[in-house]
Coordinates of C-alpha atoms in Angstrom, one line a residue:
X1 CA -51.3 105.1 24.1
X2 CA -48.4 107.0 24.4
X3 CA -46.6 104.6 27.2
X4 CA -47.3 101.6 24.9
X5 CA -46.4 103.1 21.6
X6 CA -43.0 103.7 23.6
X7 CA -42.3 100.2 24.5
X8 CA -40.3 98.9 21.0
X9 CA -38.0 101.9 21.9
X10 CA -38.0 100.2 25.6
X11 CA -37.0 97.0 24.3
X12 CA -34.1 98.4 22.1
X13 CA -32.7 100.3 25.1
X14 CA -32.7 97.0 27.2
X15 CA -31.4 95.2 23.9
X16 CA -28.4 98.1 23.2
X17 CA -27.8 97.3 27.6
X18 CA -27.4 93.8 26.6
X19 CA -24.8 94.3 23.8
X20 CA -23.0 96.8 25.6
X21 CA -22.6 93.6 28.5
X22 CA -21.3 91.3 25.9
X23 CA -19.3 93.7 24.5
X24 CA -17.5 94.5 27.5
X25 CA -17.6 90.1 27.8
X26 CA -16.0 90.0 24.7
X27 CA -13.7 92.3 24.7
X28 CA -12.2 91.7 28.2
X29 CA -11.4 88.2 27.4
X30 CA -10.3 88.3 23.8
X31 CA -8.6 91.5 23.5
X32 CA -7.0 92.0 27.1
X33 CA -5.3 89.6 29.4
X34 CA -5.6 88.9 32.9
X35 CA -2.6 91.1 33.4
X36 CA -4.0 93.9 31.3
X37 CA -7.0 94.2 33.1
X38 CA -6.7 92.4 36.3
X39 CA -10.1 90.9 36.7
X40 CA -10.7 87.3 36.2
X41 CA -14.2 87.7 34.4
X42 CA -14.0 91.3 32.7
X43 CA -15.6 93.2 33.2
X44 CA -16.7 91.7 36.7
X45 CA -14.1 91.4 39.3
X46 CA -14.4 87.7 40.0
X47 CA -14.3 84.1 38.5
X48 CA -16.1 81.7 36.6
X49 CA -18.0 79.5 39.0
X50 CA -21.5 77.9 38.4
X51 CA -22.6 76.9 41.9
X52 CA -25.9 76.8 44.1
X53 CA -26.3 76.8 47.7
X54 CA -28.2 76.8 50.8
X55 CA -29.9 80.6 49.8
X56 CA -30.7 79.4 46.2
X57 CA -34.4 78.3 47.3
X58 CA -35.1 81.4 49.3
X59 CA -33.4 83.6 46.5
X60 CA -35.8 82.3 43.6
X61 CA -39.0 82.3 46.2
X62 CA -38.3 85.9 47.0
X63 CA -37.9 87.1 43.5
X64 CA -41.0 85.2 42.5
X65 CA -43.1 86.8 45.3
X66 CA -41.6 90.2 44.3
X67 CA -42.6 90.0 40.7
X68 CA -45.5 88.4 41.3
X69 CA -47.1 90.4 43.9
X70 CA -44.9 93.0 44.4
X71 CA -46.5 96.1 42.0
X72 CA -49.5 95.2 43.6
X73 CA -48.6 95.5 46.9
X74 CA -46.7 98.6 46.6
X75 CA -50.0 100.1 45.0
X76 CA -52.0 98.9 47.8
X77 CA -49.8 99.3 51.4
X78 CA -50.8 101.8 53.8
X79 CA -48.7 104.9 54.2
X80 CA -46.7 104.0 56.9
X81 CA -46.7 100.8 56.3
X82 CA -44.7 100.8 52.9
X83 CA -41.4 101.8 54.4
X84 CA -40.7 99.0 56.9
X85 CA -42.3 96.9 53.9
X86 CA -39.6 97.8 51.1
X87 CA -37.1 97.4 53.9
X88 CA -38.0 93.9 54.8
X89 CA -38.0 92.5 51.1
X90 CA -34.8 94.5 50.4
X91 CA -33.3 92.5 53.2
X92 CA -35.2 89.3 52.7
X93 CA -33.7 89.8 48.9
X94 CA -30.1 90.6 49.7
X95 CA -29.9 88.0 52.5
X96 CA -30.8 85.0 50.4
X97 CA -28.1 86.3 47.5
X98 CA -25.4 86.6 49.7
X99 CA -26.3 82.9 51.0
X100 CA -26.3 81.2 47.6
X101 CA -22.5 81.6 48.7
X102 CA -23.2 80.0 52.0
X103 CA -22.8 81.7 55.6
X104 CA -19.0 81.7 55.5
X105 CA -18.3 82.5 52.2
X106 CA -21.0 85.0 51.5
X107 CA -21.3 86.4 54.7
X108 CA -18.8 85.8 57.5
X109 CA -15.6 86.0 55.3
X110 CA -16.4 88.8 52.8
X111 CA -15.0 91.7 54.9
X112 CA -11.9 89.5 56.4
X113 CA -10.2 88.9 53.6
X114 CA -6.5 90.1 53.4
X115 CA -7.4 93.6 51.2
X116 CA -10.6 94.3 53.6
X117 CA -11.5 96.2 57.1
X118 CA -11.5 93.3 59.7
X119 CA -8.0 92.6 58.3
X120 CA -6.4 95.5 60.1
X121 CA -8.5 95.3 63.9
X122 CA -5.0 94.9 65.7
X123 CA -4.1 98.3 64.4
X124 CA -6.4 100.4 65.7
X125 CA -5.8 99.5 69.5
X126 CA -5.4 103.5 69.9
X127 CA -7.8 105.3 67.3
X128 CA -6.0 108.8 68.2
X129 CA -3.0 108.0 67.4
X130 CA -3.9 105.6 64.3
X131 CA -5.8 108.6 62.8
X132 CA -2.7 110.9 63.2
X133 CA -0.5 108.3 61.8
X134 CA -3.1 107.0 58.7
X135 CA -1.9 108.8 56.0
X136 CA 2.1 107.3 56.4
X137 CA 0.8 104.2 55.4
X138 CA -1.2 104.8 52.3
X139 CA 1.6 104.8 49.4
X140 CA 2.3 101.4 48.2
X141 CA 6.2 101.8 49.4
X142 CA 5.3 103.1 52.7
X143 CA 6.0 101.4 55.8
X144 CA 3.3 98.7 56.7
X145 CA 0.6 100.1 53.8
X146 CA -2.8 99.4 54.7
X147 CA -4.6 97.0 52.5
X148 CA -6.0 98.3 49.1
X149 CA -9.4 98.8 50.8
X150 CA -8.5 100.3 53.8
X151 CA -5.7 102.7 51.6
X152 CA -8.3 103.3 49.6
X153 CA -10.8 104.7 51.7
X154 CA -10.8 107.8 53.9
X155 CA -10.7 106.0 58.1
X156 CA -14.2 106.5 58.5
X157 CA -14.6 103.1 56.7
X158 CA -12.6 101.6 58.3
X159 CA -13.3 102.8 61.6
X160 CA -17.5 102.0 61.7
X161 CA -16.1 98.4 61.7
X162 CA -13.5 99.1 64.3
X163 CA -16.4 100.4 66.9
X164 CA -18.5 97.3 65.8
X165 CA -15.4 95.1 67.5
X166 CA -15.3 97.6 70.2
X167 CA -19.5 97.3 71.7
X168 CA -18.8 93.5 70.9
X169 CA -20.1 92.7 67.8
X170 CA -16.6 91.8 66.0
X171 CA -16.0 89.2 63.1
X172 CA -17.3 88.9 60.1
X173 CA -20.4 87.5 60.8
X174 CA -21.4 90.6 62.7
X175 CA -20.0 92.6 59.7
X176 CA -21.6 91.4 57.5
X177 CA -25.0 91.6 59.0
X178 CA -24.2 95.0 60.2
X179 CA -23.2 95.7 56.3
X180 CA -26.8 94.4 55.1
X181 CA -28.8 95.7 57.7
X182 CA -28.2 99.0 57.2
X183 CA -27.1 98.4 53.3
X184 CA -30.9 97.2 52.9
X185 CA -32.5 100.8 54.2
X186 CA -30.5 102.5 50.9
X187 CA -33.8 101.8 49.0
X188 CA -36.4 103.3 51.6
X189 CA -34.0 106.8 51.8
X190 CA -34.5 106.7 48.0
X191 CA -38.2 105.8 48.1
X192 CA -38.4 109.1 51.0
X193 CA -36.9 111.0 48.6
X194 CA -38.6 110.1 45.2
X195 CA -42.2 110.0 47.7
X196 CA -41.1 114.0 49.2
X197 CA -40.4 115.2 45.7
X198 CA -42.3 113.0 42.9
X199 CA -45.4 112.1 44.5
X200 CA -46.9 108.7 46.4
X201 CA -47.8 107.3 42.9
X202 CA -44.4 107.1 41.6
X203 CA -42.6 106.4 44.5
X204 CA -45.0 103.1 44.9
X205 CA -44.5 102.7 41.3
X206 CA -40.8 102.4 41.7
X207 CA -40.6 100.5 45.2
X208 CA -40.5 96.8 43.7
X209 CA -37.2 98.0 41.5
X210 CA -35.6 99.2 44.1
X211 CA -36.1 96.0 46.2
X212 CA -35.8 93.4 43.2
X213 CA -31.8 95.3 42.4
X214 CA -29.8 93.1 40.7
X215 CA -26.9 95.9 43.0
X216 CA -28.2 93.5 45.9
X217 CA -25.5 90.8 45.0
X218 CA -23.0 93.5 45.7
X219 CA -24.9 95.0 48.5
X220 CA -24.3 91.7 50.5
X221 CA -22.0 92.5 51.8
X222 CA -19.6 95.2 50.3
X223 CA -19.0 98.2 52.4
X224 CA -19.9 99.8 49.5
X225 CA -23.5 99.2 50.4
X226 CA -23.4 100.2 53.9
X227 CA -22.0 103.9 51.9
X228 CA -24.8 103.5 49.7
X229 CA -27.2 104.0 52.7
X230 CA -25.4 106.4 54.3
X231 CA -25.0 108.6 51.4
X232 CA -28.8 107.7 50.4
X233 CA -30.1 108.9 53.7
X234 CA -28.1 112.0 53.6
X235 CA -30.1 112.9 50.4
X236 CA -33.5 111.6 52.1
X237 CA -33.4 113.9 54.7
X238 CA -32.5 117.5 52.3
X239 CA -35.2 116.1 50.5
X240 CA -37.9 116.5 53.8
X241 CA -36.3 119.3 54.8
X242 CA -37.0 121.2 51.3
X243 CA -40.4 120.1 51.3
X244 CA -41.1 121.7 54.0
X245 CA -39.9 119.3 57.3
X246 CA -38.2 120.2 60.1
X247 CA -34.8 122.4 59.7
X248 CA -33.5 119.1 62.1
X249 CA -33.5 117.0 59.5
X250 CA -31.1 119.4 57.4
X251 CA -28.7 118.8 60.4
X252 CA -29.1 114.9 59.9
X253 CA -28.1 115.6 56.0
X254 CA -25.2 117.7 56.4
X255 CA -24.2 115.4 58.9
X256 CA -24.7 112.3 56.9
X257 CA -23.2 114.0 54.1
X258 CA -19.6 114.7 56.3
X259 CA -19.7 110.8 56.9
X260 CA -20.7 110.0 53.6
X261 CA -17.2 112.2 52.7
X262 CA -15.1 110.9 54.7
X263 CA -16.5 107.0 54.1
X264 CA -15.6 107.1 50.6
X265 CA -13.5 109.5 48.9
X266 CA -15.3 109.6 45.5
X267 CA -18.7 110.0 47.2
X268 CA -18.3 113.7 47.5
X269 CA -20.1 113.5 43.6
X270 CA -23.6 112.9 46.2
X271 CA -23.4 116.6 46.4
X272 CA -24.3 116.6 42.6
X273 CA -27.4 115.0 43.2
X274 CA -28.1 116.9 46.6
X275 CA -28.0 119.7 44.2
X276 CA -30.9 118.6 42.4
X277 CA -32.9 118.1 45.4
X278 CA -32.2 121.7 45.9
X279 CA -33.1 122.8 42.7
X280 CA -36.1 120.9 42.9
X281 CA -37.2 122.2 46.4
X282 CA -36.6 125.2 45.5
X283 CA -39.8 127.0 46.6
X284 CA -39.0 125.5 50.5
X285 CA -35.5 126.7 49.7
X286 CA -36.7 130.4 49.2
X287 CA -39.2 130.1 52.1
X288 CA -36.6 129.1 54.2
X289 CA -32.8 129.8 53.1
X290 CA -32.4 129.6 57.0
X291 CA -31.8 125.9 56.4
X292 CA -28.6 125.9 55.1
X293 CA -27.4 126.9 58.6
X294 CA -27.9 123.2 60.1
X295 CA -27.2 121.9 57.1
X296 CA -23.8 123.7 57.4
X297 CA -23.6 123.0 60.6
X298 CA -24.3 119.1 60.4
X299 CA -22.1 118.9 57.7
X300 CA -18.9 120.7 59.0
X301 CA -19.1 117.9 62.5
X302 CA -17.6 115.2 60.9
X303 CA -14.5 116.8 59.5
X304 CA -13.8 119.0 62.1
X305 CA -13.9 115.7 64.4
X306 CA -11.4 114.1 62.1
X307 CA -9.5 117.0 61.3
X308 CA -9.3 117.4 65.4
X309 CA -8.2 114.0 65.9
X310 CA -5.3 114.2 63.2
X311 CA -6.5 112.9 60.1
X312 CA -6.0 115.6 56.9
X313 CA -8.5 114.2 54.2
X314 CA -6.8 116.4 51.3
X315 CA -3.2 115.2 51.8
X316 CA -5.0 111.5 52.2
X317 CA -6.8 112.2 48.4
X318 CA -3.5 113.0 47.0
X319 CA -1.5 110.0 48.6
X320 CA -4.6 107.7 47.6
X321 CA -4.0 108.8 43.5
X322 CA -0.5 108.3 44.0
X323 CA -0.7 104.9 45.2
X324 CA -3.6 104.4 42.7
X325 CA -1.3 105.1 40.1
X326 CA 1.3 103.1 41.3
X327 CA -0.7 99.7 41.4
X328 CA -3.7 98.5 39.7
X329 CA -4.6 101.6 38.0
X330 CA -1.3 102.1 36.0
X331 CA -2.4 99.0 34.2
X332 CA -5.7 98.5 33.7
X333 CA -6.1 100.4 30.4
X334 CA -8.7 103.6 30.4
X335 CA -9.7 102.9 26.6
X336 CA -11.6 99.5 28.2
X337 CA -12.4 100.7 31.4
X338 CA -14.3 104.1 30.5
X339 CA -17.3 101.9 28.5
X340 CA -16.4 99.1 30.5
X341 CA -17.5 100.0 33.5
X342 CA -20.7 101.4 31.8
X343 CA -21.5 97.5 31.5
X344 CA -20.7 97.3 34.9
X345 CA -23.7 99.8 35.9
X346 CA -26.0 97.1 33.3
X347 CA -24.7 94.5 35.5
X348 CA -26.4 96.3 39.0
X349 CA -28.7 98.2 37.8
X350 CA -30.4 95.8 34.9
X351 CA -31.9 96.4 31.6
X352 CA -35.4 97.3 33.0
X353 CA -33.4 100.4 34.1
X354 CA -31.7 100.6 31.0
X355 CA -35.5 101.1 29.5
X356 CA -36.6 103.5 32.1
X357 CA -33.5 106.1 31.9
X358 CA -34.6 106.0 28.1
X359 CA -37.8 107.2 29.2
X360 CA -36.8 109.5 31.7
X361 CA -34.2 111.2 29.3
X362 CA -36.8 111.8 26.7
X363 CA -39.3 113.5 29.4
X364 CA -36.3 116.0 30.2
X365 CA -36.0 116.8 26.6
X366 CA -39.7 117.3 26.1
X367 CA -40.0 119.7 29.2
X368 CA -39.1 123.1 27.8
X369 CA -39.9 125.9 31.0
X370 CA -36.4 126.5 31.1
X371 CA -35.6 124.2 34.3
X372 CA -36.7 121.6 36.5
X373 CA -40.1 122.1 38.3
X374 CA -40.2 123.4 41.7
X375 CA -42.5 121.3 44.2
X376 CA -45.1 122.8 45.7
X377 CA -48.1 124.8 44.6
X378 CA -51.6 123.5 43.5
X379 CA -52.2 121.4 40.1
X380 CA -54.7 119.2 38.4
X381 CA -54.4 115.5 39.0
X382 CA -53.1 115.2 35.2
X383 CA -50.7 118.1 35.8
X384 CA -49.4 117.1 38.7
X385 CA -48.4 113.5 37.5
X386 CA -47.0 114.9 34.9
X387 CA -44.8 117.5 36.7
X388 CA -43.6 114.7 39.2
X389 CA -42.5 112.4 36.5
X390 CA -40.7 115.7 35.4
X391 CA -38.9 115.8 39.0
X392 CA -38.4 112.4 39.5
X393 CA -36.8 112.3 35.5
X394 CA -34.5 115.4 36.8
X395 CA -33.7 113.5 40.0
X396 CA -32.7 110.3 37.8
X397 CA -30.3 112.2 36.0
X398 CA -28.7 113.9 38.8
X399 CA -27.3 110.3 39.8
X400 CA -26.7 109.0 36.1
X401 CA -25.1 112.5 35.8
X402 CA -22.6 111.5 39.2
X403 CA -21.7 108.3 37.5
X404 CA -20.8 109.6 34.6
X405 CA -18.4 112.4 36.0
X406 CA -17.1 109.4 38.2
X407 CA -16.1 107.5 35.3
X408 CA -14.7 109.7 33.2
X409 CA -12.3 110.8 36.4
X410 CA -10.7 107.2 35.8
X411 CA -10.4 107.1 39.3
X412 CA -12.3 103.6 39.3
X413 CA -11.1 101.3 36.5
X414 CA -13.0 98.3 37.1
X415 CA -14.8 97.0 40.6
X416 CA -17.5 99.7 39.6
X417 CA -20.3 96.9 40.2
X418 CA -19.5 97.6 43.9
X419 CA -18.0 101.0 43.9
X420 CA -20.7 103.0 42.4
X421 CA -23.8 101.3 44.4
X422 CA -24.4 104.6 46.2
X423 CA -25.1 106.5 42.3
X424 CA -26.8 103.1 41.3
X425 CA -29.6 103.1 43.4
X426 CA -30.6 106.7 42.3
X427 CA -31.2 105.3 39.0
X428 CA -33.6 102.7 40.0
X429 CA -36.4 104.8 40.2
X430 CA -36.5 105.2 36.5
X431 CA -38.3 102.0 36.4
X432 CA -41.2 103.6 37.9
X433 CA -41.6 104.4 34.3
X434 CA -42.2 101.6 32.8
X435 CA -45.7 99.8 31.6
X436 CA -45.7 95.7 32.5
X437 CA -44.1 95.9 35.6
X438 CA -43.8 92.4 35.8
X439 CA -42.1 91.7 32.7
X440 CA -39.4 94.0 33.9
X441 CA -39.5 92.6 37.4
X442 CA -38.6 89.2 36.1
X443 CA -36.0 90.2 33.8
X444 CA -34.3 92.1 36.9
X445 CA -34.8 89.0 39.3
X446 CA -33.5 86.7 36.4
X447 CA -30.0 88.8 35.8
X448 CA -29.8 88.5 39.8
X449 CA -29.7 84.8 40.0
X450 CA -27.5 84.0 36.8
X451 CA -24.7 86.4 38.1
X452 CA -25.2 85.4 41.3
X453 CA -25.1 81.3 40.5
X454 CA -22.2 81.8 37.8
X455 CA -19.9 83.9 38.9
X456 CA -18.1 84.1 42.0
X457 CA -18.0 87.9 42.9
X458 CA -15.7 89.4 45.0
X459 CA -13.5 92.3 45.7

């Protein structure tokens, strides 16, 4: 009684979500110019542009099965057999969206473009060398800058599509698929973590949402989502290891975690939300402190390799807000931009996620032991539902709690609908939440295919 007496309030999240969007509409194009905000459908980064194309069939079909038979599904998969599962929709989901835009628009050319990763191949002949010299061509007025996405970016980025070209698998075709592919696993590392630390139930509860994402027009195929996964597994594996896995897969998440760092610069906030999974596995972390030595260990490689090879990450940061400030950023005004990109977030993340944060926000503020719940120990069916929809609310937050400290930094006005996927997807799980999956399955699939078929995205 009490999940349905809560739904009105649902409904008035997903409806104050919905304002917020048009808000943001609004104001971007009758308040601000182009000029002021540089975006050419505020608070999107992209254009005007009803189309279809050869994906729109497989797009709807997909979304229909999801809603349709997705909850159900999800309830009833084997074990093992949900992972490779969620993976296979996710990918089935994010392929079709990119390919309402056609092969060469939606895949092939999205990372070639003049600000993007493939643009700069002939540069990296010698890696050594380019890594030494990277940082001399970040300010705007240096000699040769790197485009805004490479500049913008510590050289892991850059360099995962750099040893693509080298094994033979260069272009943007391969790009691209390599960008989905492993952009696509983001959602099982976030169901292993909500299943190691909330429980099967709500992990199955929340698998549908994280396949049906509105974030999967951006996932296909922004860098951004290959970070996603990167940063999402990192998290994955702390979570196993606190819950009692091998200390290996600490390794794996420091490691992950030093190329999450050195992918994107502002993804050093996952640590906030690798917190809570610490907080929360806090029994496995008492059993055990021993782990933080291969988590340590894993997550030192990656910057000592870079460091080795030439590349200082800290004097990169510092040139990065300089030339930040001397382009876009200096411009597009904060007083938008810091609700703005809030809209954004509605825009990946959808309103039935807007409903469940609602939910999982109010079960934080009815918990009152003095902190979140430590897994592990023996409960009653009823008590331990209740203590993993605790966790998983604590979890939630963590991420919503990343994204806000990211946009209050100003240190991403505008493009947030690609920029924060890796803090998106960890408040997906808040759907899990929800009564009438369905409903909020369609209304997730439905804000997919109008952005998708109206605007032209890009970045």
């Amino acid at each position: 009684m009490t999940r349905l007496r809560s739904v009105p309030r649902d409904l008035y999240a997903a409806a104050a979500a919905v304002l917020l969007v048009a808000a943001a509409v609004l104001v971007g194009r009758n308040v601000y110019t182009f000029d002021d905000l540089i975006v050419g459908w505020p608070p999107l980064l992209g254009r005007w542009d009803p189309h279809v194309g050869p994906g729109t069939p497989a797009a709807v079909l997909v979304g229909a099965a999801v809603v349709a038979y997705g909850p159900a599904v999800a309830a009833r998969l084997g074990r093992r057999a949900l992972l490779p599962a969620a993976w296979g929709a996710a990918m089935a989901w994010t392929w079709s969206l990119a390919l309402i835009d056609g092969w060469d628009r939606g895949v092939a050319r999205r990372l070639t473009t003049g600000q993007e990763y493939l643009s700069v191949m002939d540069r990296w002949r010698d890696i050594p060398a380019t890594l030494r010299d990277f940082n001399g061509h970040i300010l705007l007025h240096s000699p040769d800058n790197w485009p805004a996405h490479v500049a913008g970016h510590p050289p892991g980025a850059t360099l995962t599509y750099v040893l693509l070209d080298r094994i033979g698998l260069g272009g943007g075709g391969w790009a691209g698929a390599f960008t989905i592919t492993v952009g696509a696993t983001a959602c099982v590392a976030v169901l292993v973590t909500v299943r190691a630390l909330a429980g099967e139930r709500l992990a199955r509860r929340a698998a549908p949402f994280l396949v049906l994402t509105p974030a999967a027009v951006w996932m296909g195929t922004s860098a951004d989502g290959y970070f996603a996964a990167v940063a999402a597994w990192s998290v994955a594996l702390l979570a196993l290891t606190v819950t009692g896995r091998s200390l290996w897969w600490a390794a794996g998440a420091g490691l992950l975690f030093g190329l999450t760092c050195y992918l994107s610069y502002g993804l050093t906030l996952v640590a906030v939300i690798g917190a809570a999974v610490l907080l929360l596995g806090r029994r496995g972390v008492r059993a055990r402190p021993v782990l933080f030595v291969p988590l340590l260990a894993g997550m030192a490689v990656v910057p000592v390799a870079f460091t080795a090879a030439g590349f200082d990450w800290w004097e990169a940061y510092h040139l990065l807000v300089e030339r930040y400030y001397e382009g876009a950023a200096a411009v597009r005004p904060y007083a938008y931009w810091v609700w703005a990109n809030l809209a954004c977030t509605v825009l990946i993340t959808g309103v039935a996620t807007a409903a469940g944060l609602r939910r999982a926000v109010a079960r934080l503020t009815t918990f009152r032991r003095g902190g979140p719940p430590a897994t592990g120990g023996v409960r009653s069916p009823d008590t331990a539902d209740a203590t993993g929809e605790t966790r998983l609310a604590f979890l939630v937050c963590a991420g919503l709690l990343a994204l806000l400290v990211a946009d209050l930094s100003g240190m991403s006005k505008a493009e947030t609908e690609r920029i924060w996927l890796p803090f998106a997807q960890w408040l997906l799980p808040a759907c899990a939440f929800l009564p009438h999956p369905r409903a909020w399955l369609t209304a997730q699939a439905v804000l997919a295919l109008l952005v998708n078929h109206l605007v032209a995205t890009g970045w």
